[in-house]
mmCIF file of N, CA and C in Angstrom:
data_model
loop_
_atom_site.group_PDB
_atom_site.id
_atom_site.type_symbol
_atom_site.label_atom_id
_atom_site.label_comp_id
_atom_site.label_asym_id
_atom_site.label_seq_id
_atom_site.Cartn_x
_atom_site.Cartn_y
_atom_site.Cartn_z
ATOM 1 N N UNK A 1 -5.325 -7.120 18.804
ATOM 2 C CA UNK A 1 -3.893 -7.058 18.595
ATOM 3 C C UNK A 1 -3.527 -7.639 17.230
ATOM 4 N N UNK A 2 -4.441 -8.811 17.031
ATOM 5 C CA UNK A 2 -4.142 -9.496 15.503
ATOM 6 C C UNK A 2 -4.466 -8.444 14.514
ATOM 7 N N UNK A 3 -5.561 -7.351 14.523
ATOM 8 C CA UNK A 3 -5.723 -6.520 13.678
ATOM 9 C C UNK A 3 -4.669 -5.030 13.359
ATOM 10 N N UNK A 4 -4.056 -5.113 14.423
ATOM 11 C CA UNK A 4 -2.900 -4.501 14.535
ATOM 12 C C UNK A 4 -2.082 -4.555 13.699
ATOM 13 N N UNK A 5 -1.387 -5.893 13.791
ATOM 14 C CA UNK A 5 -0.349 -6.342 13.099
ATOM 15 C C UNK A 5 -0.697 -6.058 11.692
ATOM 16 N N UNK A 6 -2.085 -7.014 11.532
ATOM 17 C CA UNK A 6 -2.595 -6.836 10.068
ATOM 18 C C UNK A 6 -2.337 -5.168 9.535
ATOM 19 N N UNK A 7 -2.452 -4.477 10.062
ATOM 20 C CA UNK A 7 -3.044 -3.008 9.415
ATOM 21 C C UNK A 7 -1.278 -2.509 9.337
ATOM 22 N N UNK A 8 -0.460 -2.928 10.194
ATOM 23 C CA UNK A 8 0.961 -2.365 9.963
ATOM 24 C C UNK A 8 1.508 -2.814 9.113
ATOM 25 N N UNK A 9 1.631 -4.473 8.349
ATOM 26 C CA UNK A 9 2.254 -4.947 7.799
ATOM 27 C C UNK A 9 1.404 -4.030 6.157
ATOM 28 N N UNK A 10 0.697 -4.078 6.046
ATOM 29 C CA UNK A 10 -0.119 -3.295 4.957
ATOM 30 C C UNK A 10 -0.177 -2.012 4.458
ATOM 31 N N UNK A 11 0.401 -0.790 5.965
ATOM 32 C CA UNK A 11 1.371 0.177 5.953
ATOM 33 C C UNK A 11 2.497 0.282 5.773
ATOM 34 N N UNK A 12 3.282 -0.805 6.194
ATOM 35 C CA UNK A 12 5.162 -0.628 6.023
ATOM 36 C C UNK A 12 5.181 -1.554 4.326
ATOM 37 N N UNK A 13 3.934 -2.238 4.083
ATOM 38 C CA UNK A 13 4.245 -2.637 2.146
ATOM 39 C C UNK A 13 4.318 -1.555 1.268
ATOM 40 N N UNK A 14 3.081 -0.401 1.849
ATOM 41 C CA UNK A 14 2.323 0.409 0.958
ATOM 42 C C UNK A 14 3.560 1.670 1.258
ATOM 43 N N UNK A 15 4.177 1.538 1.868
ATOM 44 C CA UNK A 15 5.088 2.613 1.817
ATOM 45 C C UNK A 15 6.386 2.192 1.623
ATOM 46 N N UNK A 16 6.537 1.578 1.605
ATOM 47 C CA UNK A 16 7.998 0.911 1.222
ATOM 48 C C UNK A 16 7.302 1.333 -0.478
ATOM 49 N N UNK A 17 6.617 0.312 -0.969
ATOM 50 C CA UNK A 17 6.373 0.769 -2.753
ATOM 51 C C UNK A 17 6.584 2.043 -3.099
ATOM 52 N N UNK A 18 5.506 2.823 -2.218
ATOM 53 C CA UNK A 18 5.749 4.536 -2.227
ATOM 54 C C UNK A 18 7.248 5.155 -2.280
ATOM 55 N N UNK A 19 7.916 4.354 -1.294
ATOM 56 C CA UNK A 19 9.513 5.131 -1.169
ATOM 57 C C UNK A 19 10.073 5.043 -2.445
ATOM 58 N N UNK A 20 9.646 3.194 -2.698
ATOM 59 C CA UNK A 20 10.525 3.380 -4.347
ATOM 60 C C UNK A 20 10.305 3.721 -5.462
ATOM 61 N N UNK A 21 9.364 4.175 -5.775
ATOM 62 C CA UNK A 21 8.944 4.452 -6.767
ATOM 63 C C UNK A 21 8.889 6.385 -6.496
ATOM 64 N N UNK A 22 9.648 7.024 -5.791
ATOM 65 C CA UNK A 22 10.125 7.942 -6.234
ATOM 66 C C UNK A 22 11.370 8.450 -6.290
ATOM 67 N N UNK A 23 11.476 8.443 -7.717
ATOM 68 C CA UNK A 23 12.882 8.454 -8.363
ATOM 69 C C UNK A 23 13.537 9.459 -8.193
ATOM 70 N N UNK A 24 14.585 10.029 -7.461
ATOM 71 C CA UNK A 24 15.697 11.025 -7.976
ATOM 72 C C UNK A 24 15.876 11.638 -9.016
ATOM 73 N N UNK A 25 16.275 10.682 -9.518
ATOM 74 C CA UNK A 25 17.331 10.656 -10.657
ATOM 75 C C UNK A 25 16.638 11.975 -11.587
ATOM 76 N N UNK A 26 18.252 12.330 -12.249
ATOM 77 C CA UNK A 26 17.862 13.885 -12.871
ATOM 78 C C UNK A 26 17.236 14.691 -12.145
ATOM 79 N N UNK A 27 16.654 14.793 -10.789
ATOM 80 C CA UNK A 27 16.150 15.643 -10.247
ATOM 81 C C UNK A 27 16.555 16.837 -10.132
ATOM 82 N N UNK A 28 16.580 18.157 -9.605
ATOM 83 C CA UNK A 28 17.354 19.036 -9.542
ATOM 84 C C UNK A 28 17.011 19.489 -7.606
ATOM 85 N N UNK A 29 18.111 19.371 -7.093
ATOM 86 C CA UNK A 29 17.700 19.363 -5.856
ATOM 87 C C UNK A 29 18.744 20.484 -4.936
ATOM 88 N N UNK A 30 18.404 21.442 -4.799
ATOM 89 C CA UNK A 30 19.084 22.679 -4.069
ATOM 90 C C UNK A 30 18.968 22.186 -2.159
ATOM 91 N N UNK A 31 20.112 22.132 -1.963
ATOM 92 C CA UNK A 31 20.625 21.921 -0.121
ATOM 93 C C UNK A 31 20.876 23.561 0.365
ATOM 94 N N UNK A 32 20.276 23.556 1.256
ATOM 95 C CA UNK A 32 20.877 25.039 1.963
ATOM 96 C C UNK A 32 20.578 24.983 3.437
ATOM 97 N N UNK A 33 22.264 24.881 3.806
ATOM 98 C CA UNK A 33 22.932 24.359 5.381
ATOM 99 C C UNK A 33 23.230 25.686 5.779
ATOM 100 N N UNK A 34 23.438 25.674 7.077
ATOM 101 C CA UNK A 34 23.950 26.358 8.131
ATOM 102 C C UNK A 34 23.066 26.253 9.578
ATOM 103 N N UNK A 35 23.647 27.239 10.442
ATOM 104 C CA UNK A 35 23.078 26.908 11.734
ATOM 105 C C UNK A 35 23.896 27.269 12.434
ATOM 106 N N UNK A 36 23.871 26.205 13.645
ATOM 107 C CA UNK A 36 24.588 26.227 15.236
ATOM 108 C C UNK A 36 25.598 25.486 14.156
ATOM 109 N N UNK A 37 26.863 25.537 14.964
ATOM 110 C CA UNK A 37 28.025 24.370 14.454
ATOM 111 C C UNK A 37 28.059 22.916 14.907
ATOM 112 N N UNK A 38 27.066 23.045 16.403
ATOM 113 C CA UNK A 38 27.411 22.116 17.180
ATOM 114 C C UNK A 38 26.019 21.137 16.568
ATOM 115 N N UNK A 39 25.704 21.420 15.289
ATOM 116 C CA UNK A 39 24.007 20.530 14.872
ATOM 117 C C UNK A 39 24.966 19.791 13.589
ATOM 118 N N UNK A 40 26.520 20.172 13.355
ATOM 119 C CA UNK A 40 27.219 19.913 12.379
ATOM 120 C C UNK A 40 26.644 19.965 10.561
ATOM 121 N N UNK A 41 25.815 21.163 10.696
ATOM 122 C CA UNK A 41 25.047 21.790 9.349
ATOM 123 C C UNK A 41 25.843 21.280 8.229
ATOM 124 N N UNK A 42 27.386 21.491 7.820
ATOM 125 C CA UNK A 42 28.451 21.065 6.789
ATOM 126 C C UNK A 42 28.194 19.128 6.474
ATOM 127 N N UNK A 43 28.505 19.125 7.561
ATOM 128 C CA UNK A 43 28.895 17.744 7.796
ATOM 129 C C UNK A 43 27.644 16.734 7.162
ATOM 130 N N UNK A 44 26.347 17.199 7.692
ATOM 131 C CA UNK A 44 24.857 16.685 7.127
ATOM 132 C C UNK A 44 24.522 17.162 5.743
ATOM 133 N N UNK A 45 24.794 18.361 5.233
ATOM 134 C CA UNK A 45 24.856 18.850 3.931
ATOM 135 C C UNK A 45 25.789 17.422 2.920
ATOM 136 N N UNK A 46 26.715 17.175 3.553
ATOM 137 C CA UNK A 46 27.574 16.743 2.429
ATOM 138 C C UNK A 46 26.882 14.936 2.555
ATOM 139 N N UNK A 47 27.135 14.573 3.747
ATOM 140 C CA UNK A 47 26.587 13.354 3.558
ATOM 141 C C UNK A 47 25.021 13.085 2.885
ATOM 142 N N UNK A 48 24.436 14.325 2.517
ATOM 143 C CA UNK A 48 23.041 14.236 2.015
ATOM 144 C C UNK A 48 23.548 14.341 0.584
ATOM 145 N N UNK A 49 24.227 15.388 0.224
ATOM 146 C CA UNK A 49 24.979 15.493 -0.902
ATOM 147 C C UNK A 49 25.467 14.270 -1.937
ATOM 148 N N UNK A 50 26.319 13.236 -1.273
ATOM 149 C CA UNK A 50 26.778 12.655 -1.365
ATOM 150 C C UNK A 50 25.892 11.266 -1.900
ATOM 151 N N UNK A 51 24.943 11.180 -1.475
ATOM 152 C CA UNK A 51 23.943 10.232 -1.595
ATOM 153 C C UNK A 51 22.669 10.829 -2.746
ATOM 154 N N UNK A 52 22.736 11.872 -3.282
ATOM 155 C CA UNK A 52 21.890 12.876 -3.865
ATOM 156 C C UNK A 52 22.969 12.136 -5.336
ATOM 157 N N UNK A 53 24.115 12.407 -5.054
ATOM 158 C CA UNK A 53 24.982 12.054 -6.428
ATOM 159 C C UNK A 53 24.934 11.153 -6.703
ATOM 160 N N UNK A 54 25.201 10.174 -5.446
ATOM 161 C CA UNK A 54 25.102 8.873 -6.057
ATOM 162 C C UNK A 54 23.947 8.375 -6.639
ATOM 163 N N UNK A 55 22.612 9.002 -6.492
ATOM 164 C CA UNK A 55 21.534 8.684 -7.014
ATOM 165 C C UNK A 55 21.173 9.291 -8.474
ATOM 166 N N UNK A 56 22.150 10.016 -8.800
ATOM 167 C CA UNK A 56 22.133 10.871 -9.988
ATOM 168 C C UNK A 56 21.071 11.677 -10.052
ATOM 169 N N UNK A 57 21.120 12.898 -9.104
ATOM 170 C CA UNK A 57 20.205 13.777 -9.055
ATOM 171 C C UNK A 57 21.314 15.207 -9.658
ATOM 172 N N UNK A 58 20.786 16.472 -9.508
ATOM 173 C CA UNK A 58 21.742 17.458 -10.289
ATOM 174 C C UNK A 58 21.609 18.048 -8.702
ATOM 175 N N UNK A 59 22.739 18.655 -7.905
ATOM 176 C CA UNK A 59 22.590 19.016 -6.821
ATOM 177 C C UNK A 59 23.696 20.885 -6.815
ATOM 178 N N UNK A 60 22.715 21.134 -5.900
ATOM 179 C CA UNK A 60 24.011 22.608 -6.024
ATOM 180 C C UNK A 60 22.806 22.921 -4.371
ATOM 181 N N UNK A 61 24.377 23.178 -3.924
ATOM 182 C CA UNK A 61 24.714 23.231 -2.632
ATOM 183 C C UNK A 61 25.047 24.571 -2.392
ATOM 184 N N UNK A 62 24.522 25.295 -1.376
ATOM 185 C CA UNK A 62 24.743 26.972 -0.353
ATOM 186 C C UNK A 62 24.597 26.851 0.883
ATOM 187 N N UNK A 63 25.284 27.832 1.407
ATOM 188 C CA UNK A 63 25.647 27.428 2.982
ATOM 189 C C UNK A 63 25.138 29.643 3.001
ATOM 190 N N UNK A 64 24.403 29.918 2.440
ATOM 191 C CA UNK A 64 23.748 31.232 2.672
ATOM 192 C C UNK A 64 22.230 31.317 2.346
ATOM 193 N N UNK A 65 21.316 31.640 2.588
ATOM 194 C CA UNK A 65 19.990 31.973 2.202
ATOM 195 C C UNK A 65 19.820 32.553 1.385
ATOM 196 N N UNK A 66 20.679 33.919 0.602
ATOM 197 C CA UNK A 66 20.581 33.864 -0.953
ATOM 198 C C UNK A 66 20.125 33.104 -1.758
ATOM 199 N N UNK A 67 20.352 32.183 -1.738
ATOM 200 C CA UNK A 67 19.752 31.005 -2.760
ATOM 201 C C UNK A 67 18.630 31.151 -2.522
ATOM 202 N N UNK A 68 17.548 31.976 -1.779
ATOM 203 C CA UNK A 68 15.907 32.033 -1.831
ATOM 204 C C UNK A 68 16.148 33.172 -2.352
ATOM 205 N N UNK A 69 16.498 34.298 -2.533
ATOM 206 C CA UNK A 69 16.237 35.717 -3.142
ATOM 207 C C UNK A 69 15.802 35.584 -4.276
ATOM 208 N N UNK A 70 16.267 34.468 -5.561
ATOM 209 C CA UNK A 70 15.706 34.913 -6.539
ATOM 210 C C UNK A 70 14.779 33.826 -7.197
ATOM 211 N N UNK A 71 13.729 34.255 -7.450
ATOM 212 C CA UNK A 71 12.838 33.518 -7.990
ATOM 213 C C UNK A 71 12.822 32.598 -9.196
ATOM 214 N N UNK A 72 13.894 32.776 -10.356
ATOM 215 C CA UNK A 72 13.585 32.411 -11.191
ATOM 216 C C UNK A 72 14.403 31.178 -11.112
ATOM 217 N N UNK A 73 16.115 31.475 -10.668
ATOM 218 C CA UNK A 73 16.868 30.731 -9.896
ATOM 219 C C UNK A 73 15.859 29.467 -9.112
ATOM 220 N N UNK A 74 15.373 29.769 -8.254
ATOM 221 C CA UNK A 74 14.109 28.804 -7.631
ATOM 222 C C UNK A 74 13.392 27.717 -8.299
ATOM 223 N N UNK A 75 12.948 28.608 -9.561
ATOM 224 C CA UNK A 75 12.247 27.545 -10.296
ATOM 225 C C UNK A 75 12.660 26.582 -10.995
ATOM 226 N N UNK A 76 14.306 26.731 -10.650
ATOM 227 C CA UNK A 76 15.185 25.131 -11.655
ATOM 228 C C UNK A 76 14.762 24.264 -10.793
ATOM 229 N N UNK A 77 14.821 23.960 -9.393
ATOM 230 C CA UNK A 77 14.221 23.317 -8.548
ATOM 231 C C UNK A 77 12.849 22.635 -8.228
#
């Protein structure tokens, strides 16, 4: 059980570092919502949104699957 602990606390360090050390910022990050209404697709879009900005990432948001049709479009991402 002591080796347990040991091996988790050494996982939740090594990934915590991992989380931070990847940066947003300037990223270019395409959201594309929809669905059931009742999974509130809008509602999770924006609050992801919202936190995407505040991190200063470049975000552009669609609520259609178009946004996969074109390839080159794609590759700003």
């Amino acid at each position: 059980m002591k080796n347990f602990f040991i091996y988790l606390i050494i996982v939740l360090i090594f990934s915590q570092q991992l989380a931070q050390s990847q940066e947003i910022k300037d990223k270019n990050v395409l959201i594309v919502w929809g669905g059931w209404e009742g999974h509130n697709p809008k509602l999770f879009s924006d609050i992801v949104e919202k936190w995407l900005i505040k991190n200063n990432a470049n975000v552009t948001v669609s609520n259609s699957l178009n946004a996969y049709s074109n390839f080159e479009y794609l590759m700003k991402f």
